[in-house]
Short mmCIF file of C-alpha atoms and ligand atoms in Angstrom, two decimals:
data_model
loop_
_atom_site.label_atom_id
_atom_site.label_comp_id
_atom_site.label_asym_id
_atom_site.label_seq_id
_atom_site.Cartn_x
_atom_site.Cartn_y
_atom_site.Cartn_z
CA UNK A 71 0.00 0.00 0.00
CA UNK A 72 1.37 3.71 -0.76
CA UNK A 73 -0.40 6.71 0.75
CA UNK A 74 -1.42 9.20 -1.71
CA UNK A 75 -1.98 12.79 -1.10
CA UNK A 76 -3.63 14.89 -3.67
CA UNK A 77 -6.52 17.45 -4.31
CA UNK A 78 -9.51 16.20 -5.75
CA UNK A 79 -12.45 18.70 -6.78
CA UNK A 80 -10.63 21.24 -4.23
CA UNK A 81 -10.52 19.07 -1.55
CA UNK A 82 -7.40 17.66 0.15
CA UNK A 83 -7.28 13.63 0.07
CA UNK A 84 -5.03 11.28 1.97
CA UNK A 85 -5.72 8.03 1.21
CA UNK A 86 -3.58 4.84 0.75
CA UNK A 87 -3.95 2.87 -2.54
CA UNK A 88 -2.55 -0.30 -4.42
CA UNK A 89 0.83 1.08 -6.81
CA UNK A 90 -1.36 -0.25 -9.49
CA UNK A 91 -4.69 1.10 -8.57
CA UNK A 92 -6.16 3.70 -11.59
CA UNK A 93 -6.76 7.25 -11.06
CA UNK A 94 -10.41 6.04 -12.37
CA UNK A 95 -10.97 3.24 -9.47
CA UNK A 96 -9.08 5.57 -6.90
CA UNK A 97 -11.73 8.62 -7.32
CA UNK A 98 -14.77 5.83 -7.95
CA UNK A 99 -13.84 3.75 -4.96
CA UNK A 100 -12.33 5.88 -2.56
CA UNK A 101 -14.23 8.52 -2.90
CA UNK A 102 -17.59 7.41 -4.29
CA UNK A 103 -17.27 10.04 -7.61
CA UNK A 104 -18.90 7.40 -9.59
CA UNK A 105 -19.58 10.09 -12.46
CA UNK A 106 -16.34 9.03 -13.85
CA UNK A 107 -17.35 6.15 -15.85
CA UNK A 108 -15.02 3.02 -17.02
CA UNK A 109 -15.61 1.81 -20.48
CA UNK A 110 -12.84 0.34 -22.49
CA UNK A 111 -10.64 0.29 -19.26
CA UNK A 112 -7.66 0.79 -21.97
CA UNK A 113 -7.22 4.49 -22.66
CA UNK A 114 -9.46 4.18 -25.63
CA UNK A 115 -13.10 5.09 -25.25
CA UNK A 116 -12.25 8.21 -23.31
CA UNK A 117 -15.43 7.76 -20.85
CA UNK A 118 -13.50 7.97 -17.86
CA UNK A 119 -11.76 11.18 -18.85
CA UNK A 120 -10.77 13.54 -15.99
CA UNK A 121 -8.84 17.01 -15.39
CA UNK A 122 -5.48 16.14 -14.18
CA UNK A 123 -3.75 19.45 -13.25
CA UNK A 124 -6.45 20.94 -15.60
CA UNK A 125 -5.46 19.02 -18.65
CA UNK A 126 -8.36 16.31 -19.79
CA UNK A 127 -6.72 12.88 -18.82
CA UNK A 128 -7.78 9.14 -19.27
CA UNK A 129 -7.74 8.23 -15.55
CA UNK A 130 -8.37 4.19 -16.43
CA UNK A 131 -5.03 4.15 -17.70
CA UNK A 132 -3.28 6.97 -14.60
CA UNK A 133 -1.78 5.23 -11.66
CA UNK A 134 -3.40 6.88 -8.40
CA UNK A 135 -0.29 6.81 -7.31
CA UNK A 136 1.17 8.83 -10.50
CA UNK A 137 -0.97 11.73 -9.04
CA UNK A 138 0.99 12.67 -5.94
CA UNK A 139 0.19 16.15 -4.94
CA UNK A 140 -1.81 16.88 -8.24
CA UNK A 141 -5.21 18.50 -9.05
CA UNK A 142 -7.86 16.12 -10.15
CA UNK A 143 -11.16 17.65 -11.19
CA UNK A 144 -14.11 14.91 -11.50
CA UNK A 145 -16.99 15.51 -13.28
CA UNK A 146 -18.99 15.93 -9.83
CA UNK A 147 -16.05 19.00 -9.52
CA UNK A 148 -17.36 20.83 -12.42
CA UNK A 149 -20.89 21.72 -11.15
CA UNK A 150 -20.63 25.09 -10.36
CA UNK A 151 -18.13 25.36 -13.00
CA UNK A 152 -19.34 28.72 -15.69
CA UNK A 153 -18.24 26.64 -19.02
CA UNK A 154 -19.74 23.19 -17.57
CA UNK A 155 -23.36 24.88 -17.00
CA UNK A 156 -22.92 26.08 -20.32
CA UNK A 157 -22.16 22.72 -21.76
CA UNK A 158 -24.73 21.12 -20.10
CA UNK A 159 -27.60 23.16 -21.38
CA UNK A 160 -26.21 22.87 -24.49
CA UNK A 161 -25.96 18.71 -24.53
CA UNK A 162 -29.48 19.10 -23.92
CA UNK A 163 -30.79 21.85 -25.81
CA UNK A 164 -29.18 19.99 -29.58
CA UNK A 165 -30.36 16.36 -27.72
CA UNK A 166 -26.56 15.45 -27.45
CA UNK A 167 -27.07 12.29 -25.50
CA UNK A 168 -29.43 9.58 -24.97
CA UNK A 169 -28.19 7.30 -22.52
CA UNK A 170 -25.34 9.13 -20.97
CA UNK A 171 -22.72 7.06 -20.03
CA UNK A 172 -20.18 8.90 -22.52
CA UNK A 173 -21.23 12.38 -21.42
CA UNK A 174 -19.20 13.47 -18.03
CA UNK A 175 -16.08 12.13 -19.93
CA UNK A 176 -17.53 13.98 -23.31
CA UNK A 177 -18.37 17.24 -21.37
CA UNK A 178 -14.64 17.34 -19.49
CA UNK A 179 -12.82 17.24 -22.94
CA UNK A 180 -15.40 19.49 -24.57
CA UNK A 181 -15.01 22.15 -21.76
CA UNK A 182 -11.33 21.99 -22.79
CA UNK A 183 -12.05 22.41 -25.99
CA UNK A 184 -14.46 25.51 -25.20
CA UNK A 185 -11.56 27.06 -23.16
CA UNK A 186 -8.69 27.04 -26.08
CA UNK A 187 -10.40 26.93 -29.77
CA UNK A 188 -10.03 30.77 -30.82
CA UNK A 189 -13.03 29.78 -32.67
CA UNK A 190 -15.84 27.22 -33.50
CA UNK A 191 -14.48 25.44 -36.15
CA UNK A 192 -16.25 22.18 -36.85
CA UNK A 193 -13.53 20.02 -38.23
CA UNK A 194 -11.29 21.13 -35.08
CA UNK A 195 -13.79 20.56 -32.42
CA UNK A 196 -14.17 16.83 -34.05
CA UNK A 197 -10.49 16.53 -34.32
CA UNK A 198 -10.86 17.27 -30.11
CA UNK A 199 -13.14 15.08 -29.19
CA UNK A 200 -12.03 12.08 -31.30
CA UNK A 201 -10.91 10.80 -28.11
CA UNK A 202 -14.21 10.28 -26.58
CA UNK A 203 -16.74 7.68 -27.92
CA UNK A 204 -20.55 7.76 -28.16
CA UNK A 205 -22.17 4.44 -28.52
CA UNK A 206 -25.42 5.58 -29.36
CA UNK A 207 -26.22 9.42 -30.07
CA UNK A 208 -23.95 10.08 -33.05
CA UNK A 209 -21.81 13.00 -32.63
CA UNK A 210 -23.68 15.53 -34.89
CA UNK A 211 -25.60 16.52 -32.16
CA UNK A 212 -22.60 17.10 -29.44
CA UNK A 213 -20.37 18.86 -31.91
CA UNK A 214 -23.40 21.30 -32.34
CA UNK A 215 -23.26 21.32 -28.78
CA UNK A 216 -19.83 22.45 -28.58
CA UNK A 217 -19.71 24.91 -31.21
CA UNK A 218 -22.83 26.84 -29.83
CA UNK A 219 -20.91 27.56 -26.68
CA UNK A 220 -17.39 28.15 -28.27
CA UNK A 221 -20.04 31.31 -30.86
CA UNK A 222 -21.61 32.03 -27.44
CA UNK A 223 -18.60 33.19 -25.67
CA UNK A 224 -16.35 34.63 -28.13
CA UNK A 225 -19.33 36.73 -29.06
CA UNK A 226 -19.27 37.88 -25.82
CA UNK A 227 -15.53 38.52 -25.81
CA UNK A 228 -14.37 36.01 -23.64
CA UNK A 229 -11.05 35.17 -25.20
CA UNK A 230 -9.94 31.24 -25.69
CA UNK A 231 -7.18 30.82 -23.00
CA UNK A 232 -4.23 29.51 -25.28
CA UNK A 233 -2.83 26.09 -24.56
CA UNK A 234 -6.21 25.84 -21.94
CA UNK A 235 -3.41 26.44 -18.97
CA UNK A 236 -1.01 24.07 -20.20
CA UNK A 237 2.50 25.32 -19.00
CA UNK A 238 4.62 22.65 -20.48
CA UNK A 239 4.84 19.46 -22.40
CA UNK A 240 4.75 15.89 -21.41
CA UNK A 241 2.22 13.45 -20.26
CA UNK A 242 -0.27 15.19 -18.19
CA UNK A 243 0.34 15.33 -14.75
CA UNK A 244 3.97 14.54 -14.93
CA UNK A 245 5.13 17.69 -13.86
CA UNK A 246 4.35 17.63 -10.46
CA UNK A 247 4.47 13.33 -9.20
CA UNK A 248 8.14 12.77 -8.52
CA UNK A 249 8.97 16.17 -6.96
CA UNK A 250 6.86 15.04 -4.12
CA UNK A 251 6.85 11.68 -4.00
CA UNK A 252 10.29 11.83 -3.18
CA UNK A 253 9.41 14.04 -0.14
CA UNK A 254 6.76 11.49 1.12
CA UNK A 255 7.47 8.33 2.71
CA UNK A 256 5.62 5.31 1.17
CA UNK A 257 2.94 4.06 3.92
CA UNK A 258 4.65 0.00 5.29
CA UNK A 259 3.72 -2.42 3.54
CA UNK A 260 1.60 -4.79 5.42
CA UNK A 261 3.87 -7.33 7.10
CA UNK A 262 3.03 -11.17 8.47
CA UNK A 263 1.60 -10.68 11.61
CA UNK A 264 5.15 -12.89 13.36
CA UNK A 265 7.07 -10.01 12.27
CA UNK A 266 5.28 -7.26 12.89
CA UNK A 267 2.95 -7.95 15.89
CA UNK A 268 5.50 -8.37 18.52
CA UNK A 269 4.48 -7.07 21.83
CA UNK A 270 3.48 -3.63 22.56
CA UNK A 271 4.39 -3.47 18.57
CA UNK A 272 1.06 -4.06 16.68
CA UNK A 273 1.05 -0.41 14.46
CA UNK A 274 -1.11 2.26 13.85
CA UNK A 275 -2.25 2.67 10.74
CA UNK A 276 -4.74 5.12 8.23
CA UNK A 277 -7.50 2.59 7.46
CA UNK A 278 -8.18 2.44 3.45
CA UNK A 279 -11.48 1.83 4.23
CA UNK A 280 -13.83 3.00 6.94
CA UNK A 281 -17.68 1.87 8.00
CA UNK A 282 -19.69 3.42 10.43
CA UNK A 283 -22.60 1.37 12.12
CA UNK A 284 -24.95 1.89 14.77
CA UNK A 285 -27.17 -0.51 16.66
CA UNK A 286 -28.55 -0.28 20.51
CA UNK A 287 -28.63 -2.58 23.28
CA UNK A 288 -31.28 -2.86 26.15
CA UNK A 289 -28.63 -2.99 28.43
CA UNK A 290 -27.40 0.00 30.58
CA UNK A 291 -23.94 1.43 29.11
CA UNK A 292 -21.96 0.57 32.39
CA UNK A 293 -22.62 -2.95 31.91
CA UNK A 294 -22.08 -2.64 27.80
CA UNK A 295 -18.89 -1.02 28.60
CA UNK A 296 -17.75 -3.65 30.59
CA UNK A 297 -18.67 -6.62 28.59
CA UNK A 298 -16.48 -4.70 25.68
CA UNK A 299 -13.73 -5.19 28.33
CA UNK A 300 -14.18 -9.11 28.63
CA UNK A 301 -12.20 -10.30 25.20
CA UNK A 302 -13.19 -13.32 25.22
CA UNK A 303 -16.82 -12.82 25.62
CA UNK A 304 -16.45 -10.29 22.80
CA UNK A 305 -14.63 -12.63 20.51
CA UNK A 306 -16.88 -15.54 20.92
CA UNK A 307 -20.49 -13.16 19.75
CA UNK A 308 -17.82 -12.07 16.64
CA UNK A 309 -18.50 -14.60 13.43
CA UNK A 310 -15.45 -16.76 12.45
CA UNK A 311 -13.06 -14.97 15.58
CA UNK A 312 -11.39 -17.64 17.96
CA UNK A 313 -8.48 -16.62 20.71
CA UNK A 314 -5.20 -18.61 20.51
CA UNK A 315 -4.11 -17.61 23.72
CA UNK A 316 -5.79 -15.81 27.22
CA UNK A 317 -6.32 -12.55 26.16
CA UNK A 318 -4.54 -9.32 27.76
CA UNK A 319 -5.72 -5.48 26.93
CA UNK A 320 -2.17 -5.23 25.39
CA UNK A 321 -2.36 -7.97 23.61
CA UNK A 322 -4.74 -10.49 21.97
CA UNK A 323 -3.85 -13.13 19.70
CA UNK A 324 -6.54 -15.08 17.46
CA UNK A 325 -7.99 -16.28 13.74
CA UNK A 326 -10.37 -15.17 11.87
CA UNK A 327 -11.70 -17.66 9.65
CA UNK A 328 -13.47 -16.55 6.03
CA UNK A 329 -14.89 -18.05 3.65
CA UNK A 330 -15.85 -16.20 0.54
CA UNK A 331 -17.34 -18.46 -2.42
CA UNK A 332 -14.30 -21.12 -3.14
CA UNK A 333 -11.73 -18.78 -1.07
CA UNK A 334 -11.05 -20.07 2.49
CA UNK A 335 -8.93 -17.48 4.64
CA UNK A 336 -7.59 -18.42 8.38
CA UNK A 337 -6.10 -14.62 8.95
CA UNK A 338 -4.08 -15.03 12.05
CA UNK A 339 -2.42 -12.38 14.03
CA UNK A 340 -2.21 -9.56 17.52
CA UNK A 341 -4.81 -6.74 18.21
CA UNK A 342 -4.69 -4.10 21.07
CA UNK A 343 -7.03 -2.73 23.17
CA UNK A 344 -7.45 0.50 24.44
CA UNK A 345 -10.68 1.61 26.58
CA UNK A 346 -11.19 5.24 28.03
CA UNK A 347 -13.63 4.56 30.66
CA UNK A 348 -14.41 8.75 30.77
CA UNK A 349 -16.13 8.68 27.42
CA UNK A 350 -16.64 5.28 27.39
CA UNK A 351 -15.28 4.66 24.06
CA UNK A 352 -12.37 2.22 23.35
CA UNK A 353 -10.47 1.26 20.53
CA UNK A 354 -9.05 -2.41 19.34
CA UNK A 355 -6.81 -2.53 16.54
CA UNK A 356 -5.07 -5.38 14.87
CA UNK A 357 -2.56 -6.56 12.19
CA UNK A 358 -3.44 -10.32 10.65
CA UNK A 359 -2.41 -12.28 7.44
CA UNK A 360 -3.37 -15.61 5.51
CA UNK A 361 -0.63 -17.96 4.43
CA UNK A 362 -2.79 -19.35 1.62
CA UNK A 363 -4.18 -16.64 -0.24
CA UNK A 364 -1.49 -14.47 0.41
CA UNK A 365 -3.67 -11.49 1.89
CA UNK A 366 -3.01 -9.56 4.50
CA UNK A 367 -5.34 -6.76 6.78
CA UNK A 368 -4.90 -4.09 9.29
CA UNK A 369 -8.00 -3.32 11.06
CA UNK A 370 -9.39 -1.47 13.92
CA UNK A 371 -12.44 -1.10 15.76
CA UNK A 372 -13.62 2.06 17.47
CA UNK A 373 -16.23 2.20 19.72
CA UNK A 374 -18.43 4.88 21.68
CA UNK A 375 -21.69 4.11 24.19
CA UNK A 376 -24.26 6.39 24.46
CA UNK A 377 -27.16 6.25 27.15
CA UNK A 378 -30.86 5.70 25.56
CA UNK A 379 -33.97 5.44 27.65
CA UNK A 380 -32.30 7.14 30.86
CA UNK A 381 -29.74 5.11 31.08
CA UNK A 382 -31.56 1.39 30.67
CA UNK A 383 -30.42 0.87 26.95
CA UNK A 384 -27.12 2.27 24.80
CA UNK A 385 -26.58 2.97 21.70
CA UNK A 386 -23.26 1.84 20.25
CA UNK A 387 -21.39 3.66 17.78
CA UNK A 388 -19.04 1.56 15.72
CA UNK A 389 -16.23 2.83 13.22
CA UNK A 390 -15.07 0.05 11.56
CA UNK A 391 -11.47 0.56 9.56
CA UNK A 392 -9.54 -1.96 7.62
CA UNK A 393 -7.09 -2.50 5.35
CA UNK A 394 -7.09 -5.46 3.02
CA UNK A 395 -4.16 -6.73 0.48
CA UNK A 396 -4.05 -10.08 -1.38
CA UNK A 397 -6.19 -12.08 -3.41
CA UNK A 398 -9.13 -11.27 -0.91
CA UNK A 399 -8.88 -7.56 -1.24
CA UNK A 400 -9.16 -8.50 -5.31
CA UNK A 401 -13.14 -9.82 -4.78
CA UNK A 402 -14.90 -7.42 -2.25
CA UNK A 403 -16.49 -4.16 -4.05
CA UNK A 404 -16.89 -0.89 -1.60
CA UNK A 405 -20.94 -1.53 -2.03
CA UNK A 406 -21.21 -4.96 -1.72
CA UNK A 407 -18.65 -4.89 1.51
CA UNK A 408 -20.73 -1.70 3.56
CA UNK A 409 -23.84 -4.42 3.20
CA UNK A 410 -21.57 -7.41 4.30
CA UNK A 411 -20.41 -5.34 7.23
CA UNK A 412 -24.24 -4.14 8.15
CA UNK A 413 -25.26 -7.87 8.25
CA UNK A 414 -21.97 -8.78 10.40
CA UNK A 415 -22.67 -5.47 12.94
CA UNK A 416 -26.47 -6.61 13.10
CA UNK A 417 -25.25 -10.88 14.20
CA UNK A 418 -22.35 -9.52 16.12
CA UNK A 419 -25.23 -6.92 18.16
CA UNK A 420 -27.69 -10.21 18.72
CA UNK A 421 -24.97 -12.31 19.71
CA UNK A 422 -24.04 -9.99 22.15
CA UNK A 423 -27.44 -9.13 23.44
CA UNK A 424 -27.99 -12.80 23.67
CA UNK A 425 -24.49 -13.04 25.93
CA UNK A 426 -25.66 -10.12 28.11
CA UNK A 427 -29.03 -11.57 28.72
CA UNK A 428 -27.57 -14.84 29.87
CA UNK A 429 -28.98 -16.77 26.92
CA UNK A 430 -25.55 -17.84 25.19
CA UNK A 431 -25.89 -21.09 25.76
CA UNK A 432 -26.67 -23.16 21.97
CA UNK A 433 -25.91 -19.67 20.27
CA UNK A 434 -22.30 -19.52 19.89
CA UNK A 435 -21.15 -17.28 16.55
CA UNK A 436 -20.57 -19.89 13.38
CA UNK A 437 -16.95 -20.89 13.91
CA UNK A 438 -16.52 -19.24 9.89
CA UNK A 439 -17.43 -16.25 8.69
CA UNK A 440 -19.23 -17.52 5.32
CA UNK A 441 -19.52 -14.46 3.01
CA UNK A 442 -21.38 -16.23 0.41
CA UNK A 443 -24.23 -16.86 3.32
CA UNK A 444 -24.11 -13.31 4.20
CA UNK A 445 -24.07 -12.26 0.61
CA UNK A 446 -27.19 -14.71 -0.13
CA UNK A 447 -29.10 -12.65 2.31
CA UNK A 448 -28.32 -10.08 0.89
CA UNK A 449 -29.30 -11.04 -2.69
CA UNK A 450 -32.53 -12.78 -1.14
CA UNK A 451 -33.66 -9.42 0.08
CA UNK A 452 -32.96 -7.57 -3.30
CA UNK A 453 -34.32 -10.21 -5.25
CA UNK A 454 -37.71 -9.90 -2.83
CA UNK A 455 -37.42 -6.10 -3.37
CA UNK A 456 -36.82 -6.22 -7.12
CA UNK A 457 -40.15 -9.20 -7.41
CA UNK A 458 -41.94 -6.97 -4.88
CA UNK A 459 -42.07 -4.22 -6.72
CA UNK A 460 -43.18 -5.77 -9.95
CA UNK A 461 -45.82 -7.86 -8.52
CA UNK A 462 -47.40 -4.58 -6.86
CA UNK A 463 -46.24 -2.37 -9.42
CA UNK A 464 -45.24 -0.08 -6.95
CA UNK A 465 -42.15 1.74 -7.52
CA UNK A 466 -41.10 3.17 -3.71
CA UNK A 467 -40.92 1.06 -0.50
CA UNK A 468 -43.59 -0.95 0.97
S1 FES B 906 -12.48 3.73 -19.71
FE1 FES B 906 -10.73 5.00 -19.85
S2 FES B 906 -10.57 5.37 -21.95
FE2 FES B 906 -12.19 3.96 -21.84
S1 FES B 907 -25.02 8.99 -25.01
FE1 FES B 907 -24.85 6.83 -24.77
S2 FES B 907 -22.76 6.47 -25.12
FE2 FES B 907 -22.98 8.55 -25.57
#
């Protein structure tokens, strides 16, 4: 993993990444700025075109990582954006698209365009955007498009910008990468959990990705907070988490079993534990790795009780961070893992409400943690949804 730093739509990001995760997946991903679309995924279709230091770029083919301390502008970046607006009431003034998926990439290399053409000359304006392909409109339409907004604005004097800002030549964005990547050190890569998780050792670390959950207890929060403090007890309402050893707040070593369709992980390794009994919050975080499918996580677990109902129930606020490398981290999708993580909060919640009330006994968590059940669940309910709808022809919830 390498941390990243860069500006995206104005905003300062810090994020860690794959070396070979795209510019496209980073800002779709990471950041949920899905209106980058992926086509081709090979530099050719242009529908995943961004501004990279204000130059139109094809971020399915830009490393993330390439983009150290540049400007990215996403689509989503360009709504308040004077030539944008313009573009955009052009598109659908001269019906320039039908089902859209070309467009944000179409509309970020025919603002360009609209900056640096002295004038709206048809041949050059298809010349600019023969890097961007529409599947179904034509381009007679979008070319009209463009050229109504490049008359527009030099009738109202506002002089093409020459070169559109571009201050030298090159690839775009290579200017400004290696000056600062050689300032920044490149985040540790995740290391097996015997050489890493010694004692009093097991790292901090800026989770990739984070979850936030919420679920409450009919329990009052001094006795929530202190069944957080018995490890065991915690570990055994967790899915697929056995201890190795007797646990101790600085350490606690265990496996995590997972099974996710044919894959079968056993991620061993160390967690801490720290509690602050004023707040009553408490953090646990951990280092783990699979010898078999080679992947390797760094997660943490931060928690915070809040009093419901005068003190007789608590809500608990979880913040759930992790970073995964490996074959593993190759399958789960951002979407598909925040639902996983809701079903796992929910079991993990009745388990423990079941251990609290005394009722443990013939309810022990499943000694895996089965994705594929979770994820049937999951499908089962969006299938029922999806055939829900149709059968009542209604198109909202029921
Ligand atoms: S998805 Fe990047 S050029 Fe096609
Ligand atoms: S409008 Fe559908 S691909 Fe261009």
């Amino acid at each position: 993993m390498t941390t990243i730093a860069l500006q995206v739509n104005r905003r300062a990001v810090e994020l860690s990444a794959e070396p070979r995760t795209s510019l496209a997946d980073f800002v779709r991903d990471k950041l949920d700025l899905t209106g980058t679309h992926l086509g081709c995924e090979h530099g050719v279709c242009g529908a995943c075109t961004v501004l990279l230091d204000g130059v139109p770029a094809r971020s399915c083919i830009t490393y993330a990582a390439a983009c150290e301390g540049a400007d990215v502008t996403t689509i989503e970046g360009l709504d308040e954006d004077e030539i944008s607006t313009e573009l955009r009431a052009a598109f659908t003034r001269e019906h320039a698209l039908q089902c859209g998926y070309c467009t944000p990439g179409m509309l970020v290399s025919a603002r360009d365009l609209v900056l640096r053409l002295p004038d709206a000359d048809e041949r050059r304006i298809r010349v600019g955007l023969s890097g961007n392909l529409c599947r179904c409109t034509g381009y007679v339409g979008i070319v009209r498009a463009v050229q109504s907004v490049i008359e527009a604005r030099r009738a109202r004097n506002v002089a093409p910008l020459a070169d559109g800002g571009r201050t030298s030549l090159g690839p775009v964005g290579s200017g400004r990468a290696t000056a600062s990547r050689s300032e920044r050190p490149v985040q540790q890569a995740l290391a097996p959990a015997s050489e890493s998780a010694t004692p009093g050792s097991i790292p901090d670390f800026t989770p990739a990705t984070v979850l936030d959950q919420r679920f409450t207890l009919a329990h009052p929060p001094a006795k929530v907070f202190a069944m957080f403090d018995d490890i065991a007890g915690i570990a055994a309402c967790l899915p697929g988490v056995s201890l190795k050893s007797p646990p101790r707040p600085e350490r606690v070593e265990g496996l995590i079993r997972v099974r996710l369709g044919p894959i079968a992980a056993a991620f061993e390794g160390a967690a801490r534990v720290e509690r602050d009994p004023a707040t009553l919050s408490g953090r646990i975080v951990g280092i783990g790795t699979d010898q078999r499918s080679h992947s390797a996580t760094q997660g943490e677990i931060r928690y915070r009780l809040l009093p419901l109902e005068n003190g007789a129930a608590t809500a608990v606020e979880l913040s759930i961070g992790y970073t995964l490398t490996g074959m593993l981290a190759q399958v789960g999708r951002p979407g598909l893992v925040r639902d996983l993580a809701k079903r796992l909060v929910a079991e993990f919640a009745a388990n423990l409400d079941r251990h609290m009330s005394g009722a443990s006994s013939g309810q022990a968590a499943p000694a895996e943690l089965s994705f594929w059940s979770i994820v049937s669940d999951v499908l089962r309910a969006l299938l029922a949804r999806i055939f829900g709808r149709a059968f009542t022809g209604r198109g909202g919830a029921q």
